[in-house]
Coordinates of N, CA, C and O and ligand atoms in Angstrom, one line a residue:
X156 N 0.8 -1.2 0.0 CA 0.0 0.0 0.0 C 0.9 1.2 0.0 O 2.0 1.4 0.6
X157 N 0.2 2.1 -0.7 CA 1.0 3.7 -0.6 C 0.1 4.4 -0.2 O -1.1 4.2 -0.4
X158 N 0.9 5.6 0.6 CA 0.0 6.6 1.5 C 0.8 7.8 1.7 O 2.1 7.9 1.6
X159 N 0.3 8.5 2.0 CA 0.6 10.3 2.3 C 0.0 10.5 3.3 O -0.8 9.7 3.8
X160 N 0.4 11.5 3.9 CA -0.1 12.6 5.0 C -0.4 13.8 4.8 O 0.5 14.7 4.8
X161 N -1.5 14.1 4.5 CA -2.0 16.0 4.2 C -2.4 16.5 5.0 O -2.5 15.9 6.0
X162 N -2.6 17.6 5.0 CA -3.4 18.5 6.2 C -4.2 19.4 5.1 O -3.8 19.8 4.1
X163 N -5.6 19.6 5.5 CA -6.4 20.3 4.9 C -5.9 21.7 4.3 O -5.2 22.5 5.0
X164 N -6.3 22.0 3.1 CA -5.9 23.5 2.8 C -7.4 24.3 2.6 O -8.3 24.5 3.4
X165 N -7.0 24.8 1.1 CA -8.0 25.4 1.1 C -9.4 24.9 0.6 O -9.5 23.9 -0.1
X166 N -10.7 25.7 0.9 CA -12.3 24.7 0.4 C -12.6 25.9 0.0 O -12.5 27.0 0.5
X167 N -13.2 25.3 -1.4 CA -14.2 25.9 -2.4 C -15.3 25.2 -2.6 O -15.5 24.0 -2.5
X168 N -16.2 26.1 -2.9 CA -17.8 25.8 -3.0 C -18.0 26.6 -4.9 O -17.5 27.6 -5.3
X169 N -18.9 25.8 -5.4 CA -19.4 26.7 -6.7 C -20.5 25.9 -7.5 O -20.8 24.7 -7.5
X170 N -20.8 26.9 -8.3 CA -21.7 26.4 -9.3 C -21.4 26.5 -10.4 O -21.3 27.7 -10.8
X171 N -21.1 25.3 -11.5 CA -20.8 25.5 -12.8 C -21.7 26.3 -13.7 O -22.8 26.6 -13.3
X172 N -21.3 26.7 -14.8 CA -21.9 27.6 -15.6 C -22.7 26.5 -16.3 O -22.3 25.3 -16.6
X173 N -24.2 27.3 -16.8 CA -24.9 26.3 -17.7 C -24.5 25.7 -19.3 O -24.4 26.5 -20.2
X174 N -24.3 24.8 -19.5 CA -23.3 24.3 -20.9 C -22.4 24.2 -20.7 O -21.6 24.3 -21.6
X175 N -22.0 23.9 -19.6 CA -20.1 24.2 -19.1 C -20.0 22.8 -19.7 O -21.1 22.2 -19.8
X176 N -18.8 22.1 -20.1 CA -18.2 21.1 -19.6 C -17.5 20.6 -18.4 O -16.5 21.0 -17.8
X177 N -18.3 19.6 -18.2 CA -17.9 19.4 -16.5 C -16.5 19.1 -16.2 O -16.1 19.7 -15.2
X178 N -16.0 18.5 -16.6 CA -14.2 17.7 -16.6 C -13.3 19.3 -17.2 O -12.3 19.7 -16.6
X179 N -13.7 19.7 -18.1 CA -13.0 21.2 -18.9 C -13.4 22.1 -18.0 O -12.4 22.7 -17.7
X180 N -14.5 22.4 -17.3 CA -14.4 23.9 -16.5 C -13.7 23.5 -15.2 O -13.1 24.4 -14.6
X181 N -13.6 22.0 -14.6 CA -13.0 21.5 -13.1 C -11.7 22.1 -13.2 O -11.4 23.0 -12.6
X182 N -10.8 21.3 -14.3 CA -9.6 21.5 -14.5 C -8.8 22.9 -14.8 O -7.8 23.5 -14.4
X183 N -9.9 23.2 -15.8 CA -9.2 24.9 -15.6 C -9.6 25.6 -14.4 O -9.2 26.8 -14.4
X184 N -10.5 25.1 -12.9 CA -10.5 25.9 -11.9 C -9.2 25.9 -11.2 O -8.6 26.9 -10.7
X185 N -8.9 24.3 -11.3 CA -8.1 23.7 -10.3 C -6.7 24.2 -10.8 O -5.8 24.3 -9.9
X186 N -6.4 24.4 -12.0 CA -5.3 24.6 -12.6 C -4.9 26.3 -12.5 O -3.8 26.8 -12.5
X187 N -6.2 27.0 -12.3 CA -6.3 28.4 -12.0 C -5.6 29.0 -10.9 O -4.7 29.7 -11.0
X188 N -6.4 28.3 -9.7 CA -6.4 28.1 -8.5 C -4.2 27.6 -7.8 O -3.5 27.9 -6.8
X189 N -4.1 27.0 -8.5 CA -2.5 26.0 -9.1 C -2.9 24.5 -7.7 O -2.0 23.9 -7.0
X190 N -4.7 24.3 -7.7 CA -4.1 23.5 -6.6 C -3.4 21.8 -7.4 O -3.7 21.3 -8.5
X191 N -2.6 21.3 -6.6 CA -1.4 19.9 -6.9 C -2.3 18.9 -6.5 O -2.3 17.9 -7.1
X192 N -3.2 19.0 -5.3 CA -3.4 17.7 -4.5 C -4.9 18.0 -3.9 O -5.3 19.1 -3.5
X193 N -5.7 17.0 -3.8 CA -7.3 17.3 -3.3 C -8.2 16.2 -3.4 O -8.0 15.1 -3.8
X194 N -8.9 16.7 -3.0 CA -10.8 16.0 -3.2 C -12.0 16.6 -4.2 O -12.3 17.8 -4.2
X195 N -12.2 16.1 -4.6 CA -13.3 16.9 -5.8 C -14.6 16.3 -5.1 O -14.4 15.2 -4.5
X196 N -16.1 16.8 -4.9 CA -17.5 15.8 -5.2 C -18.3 17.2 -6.1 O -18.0 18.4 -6.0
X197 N -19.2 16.6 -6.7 CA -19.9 17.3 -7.8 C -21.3 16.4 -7.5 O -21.5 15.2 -7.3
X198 N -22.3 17.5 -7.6 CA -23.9 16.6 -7.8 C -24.7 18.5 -8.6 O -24.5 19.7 -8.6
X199 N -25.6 17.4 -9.1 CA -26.1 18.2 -10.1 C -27.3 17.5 -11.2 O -27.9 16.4 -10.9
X200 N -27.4 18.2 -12.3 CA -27.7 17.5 -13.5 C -27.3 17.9 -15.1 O -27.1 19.0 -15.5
X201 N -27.3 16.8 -15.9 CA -26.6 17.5 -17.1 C -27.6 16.5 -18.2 O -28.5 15.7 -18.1
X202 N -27.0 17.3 -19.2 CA -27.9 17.2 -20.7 C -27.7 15.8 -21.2 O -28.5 14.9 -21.6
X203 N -26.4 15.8 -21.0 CA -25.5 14.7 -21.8 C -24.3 14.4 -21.2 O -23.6 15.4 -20.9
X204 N -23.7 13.0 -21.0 CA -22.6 12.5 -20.2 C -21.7 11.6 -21.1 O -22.3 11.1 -22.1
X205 N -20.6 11.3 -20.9 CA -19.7 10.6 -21.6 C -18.4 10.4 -20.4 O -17.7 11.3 -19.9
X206 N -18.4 9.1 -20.2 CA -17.2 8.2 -19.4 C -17.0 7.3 -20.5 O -17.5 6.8 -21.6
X207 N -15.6 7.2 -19.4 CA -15.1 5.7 -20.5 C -15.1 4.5 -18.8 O -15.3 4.6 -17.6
X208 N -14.9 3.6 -19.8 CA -14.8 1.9 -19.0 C -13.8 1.7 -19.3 O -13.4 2.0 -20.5
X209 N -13.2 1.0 -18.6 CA -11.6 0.2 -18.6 C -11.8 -1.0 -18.6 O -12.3 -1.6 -17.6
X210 N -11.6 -1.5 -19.5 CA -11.3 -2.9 -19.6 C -10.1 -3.8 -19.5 O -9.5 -4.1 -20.5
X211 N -9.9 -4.4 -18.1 CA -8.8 -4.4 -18.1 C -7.8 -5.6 -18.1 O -6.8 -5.8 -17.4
X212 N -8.5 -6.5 -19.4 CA -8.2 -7.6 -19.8 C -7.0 -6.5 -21.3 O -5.8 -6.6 -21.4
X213 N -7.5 -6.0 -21.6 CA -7.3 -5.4 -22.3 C -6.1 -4.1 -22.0 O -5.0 -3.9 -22.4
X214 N -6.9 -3.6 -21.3 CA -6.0 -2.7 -20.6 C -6.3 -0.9 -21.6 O -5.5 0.0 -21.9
X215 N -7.6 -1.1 -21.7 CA -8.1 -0.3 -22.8 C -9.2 0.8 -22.4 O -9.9 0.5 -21.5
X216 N -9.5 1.8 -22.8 CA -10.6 2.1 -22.3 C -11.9 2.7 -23.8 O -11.8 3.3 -24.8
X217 N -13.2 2.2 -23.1 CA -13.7 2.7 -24.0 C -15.0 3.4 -23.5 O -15.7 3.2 -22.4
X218 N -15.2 4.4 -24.6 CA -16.2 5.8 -24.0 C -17.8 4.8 -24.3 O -18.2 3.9 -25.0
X219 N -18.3 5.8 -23.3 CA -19.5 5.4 -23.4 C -20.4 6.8 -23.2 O -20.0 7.5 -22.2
X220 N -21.7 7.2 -24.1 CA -22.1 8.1 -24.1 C -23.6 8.0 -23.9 O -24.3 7.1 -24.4
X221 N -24.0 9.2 -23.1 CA -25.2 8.8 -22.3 C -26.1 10.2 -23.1 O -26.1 11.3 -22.5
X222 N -26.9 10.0 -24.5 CA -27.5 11.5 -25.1 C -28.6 11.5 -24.4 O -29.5 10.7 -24.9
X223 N -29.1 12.4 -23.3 CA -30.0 12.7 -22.5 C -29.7 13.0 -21.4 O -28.7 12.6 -20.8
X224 N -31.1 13.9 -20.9 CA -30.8 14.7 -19.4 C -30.7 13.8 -18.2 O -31.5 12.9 -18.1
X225 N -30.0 13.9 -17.6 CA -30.1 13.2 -16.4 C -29.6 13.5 -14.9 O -28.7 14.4 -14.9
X226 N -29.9 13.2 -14.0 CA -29.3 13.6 -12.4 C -27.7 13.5 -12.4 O -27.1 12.9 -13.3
X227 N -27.0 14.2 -11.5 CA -25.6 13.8 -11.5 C -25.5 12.9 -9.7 O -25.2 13.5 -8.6
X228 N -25.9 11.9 -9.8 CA -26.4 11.6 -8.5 C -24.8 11.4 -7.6 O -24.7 11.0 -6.4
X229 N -24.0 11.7 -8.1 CA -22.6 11.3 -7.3 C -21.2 11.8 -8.4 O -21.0 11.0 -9.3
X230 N -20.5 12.6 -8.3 CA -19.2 12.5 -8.7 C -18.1 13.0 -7.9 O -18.0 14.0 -7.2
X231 N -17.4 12.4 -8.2 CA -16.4 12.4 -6.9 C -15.3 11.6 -7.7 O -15.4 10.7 -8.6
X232 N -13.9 12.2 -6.9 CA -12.4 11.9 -7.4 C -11.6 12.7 -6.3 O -12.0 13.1 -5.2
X233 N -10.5 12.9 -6.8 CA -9.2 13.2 -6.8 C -7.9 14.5 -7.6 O -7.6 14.4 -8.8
X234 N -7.6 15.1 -7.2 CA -6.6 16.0 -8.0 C -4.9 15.3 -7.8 O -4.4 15.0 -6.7
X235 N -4.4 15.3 -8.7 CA -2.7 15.0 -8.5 C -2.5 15.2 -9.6 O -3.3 15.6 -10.5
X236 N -0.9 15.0 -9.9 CA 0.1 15.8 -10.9 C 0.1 14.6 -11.5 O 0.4 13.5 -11.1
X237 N -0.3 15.0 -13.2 CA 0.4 13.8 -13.9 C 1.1 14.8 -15.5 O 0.5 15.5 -16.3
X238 N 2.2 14.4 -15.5 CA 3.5 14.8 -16.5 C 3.7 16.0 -16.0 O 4.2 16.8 -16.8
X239 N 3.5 16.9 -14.4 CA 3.7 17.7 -13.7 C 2.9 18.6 -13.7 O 3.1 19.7 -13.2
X240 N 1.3 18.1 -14.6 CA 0.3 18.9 -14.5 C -1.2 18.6 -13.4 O -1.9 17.7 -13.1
X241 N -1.1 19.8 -13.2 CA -2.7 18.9 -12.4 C -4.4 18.5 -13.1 O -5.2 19.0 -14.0
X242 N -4.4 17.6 -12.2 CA -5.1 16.8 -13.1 C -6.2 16.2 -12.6 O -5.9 15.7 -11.5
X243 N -7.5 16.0 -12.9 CA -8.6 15.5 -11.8 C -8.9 14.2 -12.3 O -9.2 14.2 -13.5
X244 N -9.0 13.2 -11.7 CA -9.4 11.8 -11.3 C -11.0 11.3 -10.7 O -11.4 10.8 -9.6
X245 N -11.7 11.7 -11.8 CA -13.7 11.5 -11.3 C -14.5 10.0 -11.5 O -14.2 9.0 -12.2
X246 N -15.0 10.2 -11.2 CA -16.1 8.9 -11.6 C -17.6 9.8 -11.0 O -17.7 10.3 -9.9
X247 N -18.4 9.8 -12.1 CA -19.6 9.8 -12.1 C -20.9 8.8 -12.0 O -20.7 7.7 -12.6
X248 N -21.7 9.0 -11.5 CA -22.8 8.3 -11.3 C -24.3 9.1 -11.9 O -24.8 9.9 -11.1
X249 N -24.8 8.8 -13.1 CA -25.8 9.4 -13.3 C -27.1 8.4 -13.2 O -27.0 7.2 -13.5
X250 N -28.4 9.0 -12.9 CA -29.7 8.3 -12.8 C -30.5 9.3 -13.9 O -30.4 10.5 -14.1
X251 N -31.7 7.9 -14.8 CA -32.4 8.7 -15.7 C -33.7 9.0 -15.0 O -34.0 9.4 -13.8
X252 N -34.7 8.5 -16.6 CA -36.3 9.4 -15.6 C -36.6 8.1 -14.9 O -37.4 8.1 -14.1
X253 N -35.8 6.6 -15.2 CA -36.6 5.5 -14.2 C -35.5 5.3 -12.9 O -35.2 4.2 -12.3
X254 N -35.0 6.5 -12.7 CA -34.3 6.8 -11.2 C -33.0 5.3 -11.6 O -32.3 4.8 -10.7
X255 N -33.0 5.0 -12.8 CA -31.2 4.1 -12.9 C -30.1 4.7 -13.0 O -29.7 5.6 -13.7
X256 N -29.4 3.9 -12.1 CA -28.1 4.6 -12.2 C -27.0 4.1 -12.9 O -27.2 2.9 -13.2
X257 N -26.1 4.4 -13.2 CA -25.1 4.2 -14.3 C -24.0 5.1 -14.4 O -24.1 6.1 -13.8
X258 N -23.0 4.8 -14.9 CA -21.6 5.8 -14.8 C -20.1 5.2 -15.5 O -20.0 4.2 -16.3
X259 N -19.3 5.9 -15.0 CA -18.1 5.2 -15.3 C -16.6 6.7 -14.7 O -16.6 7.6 -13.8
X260 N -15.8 6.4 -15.6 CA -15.0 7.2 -15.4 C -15.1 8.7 -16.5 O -15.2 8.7 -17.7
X261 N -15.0 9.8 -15.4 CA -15.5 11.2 -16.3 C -14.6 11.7 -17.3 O -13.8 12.5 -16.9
X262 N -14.7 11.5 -18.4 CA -13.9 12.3 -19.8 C -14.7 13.4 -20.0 O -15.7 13.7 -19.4
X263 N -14.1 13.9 -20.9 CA -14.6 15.5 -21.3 C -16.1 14.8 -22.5 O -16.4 13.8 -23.2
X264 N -16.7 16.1 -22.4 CA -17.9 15.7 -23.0 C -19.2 15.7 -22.1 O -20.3 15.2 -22.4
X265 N -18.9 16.2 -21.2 CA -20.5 16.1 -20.2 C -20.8 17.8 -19.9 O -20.2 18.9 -19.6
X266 N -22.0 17.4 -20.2 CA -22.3 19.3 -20.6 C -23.2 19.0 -19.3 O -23.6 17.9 -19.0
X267 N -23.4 20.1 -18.6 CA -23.7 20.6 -17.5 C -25.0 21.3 -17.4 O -25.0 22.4 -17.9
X268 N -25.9 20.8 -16.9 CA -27.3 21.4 -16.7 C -27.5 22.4 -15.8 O -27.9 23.5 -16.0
X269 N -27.2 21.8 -14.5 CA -27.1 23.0 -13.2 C -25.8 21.8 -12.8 O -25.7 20.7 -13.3
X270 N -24.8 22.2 -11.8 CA -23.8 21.6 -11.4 C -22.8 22.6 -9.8 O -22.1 23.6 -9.7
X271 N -23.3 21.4 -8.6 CA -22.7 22.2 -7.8 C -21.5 21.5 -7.1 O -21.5 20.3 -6.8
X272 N -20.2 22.7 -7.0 CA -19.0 21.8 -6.6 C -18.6 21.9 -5.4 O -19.1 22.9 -4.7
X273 N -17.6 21.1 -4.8 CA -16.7 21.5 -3.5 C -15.4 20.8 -3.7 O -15.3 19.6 -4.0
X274 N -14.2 21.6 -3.5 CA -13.4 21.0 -3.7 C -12.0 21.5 -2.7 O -11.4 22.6 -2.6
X275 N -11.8 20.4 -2.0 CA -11.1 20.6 -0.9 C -9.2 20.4 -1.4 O -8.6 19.4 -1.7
X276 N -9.0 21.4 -1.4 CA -7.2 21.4 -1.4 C -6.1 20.3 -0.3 O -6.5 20.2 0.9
X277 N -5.6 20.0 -0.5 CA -4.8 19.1 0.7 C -2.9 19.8 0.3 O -2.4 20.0 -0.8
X278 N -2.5 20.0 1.3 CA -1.0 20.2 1.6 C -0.6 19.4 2.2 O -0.8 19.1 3.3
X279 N 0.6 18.7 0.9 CA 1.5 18.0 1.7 C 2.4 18.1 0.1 O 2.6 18.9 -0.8
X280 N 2.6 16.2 0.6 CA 4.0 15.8 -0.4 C 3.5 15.9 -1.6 O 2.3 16.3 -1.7
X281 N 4.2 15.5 -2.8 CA 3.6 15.9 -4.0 C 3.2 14.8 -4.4 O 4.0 13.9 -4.4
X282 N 1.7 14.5 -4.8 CA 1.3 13.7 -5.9 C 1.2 13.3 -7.3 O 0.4 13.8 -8.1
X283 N 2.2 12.2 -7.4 CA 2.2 11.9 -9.2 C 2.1 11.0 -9.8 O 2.8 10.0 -9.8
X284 N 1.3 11.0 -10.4 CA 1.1 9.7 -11.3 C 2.3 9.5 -12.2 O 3.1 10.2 -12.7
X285 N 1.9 7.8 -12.1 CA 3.0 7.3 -12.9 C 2.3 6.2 -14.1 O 1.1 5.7 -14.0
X286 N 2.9 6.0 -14.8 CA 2.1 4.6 -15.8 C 2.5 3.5 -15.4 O 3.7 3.2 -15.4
X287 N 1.6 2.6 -14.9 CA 1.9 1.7 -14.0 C 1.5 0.0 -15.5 O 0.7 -0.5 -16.3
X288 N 2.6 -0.3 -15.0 CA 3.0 -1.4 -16.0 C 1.8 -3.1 -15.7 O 1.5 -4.1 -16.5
X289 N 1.5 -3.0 -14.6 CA 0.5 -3.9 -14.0 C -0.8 -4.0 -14.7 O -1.3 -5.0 -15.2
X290 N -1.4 -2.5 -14.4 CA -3.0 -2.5 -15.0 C -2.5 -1.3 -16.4 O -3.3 -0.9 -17.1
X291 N -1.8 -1.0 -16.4 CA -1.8 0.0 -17.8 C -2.6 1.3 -17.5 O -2.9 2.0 -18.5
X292 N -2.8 1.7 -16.4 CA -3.4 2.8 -15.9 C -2.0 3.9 -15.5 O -0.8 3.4 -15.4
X293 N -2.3 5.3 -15.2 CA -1.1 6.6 -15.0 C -1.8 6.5 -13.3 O -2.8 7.2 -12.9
X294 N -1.2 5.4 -12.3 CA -1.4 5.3 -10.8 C -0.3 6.4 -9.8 O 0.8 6.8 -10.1
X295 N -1.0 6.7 -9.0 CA 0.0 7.4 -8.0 C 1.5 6.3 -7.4 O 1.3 5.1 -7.0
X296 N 2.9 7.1 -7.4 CA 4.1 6.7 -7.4 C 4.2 7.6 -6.2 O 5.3 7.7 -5.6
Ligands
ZN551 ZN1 -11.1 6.3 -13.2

């Protein structure tokens, strides 16, 4: 197991702009802001969604796109440095009009209906991804 020690920094609260892209307006906050290391959660609802799945026989991922309005019943991740940029790590959870839920991992491409964030900064050591030769995923080193 790997592990760090942070101490809370700074918390932000917001509401995305309507048509935002959710993954594109996060990253330019976070990148704004210059925070390295954190917690992201997001709930809301958006028009249209797109994650990918990892398959990891394969070691591949593929998008999946969701064309319709739906809840953002859960998203939540991670911020760290990968190729010394920062970078957010989400997984979404959306429900339609028969209250199902469904998700995957958040790519760009989810447009934003109403969307509200909090995103807590953490200080410490530096977090970086690395490409990890095991699962073929960019894991924290
Ligand atoms: Zn993921």
């Amino acid at each position: 197991m790997l592990m760090y020690e942070y101490k809370a920094g700074r918390e932000f609260v917001g509401r995305l702009d309507y048509e935002s892209d959710l993954l594109l307006s996060l990253t330019e906050f976070i990148r704004g802001k210059g925070i390295t290391a954190g917690t992201v959660s997001v709930i809301g609802a958006c028009k249209k969604a797109k994650v990918a799945y990892y398959n990891q026989l394969e070691k591949k991922y593929y998008d999946l796109v969701f064309d319709k309005p739906m809840e953002i019943i859960s998203c939540t991740g991670n911020i760290s440095l990968l190729n010394g940029q920062p970078m957010l790590h989400l997984h979404i959870a959306l429900s339609d009009e028969e209250g199902k839920v469904f998700g995957g991992h958040l790519i760009e491409g989810t447009k934003i209906f109403a969307g509200e964030f909090y995103i807590r900064e953490l200080i410490g050591p530096e977090l970086q991804r690395k490409k990890d030769e095991l699962t073929g995923l960019n894991l924290w080193e």
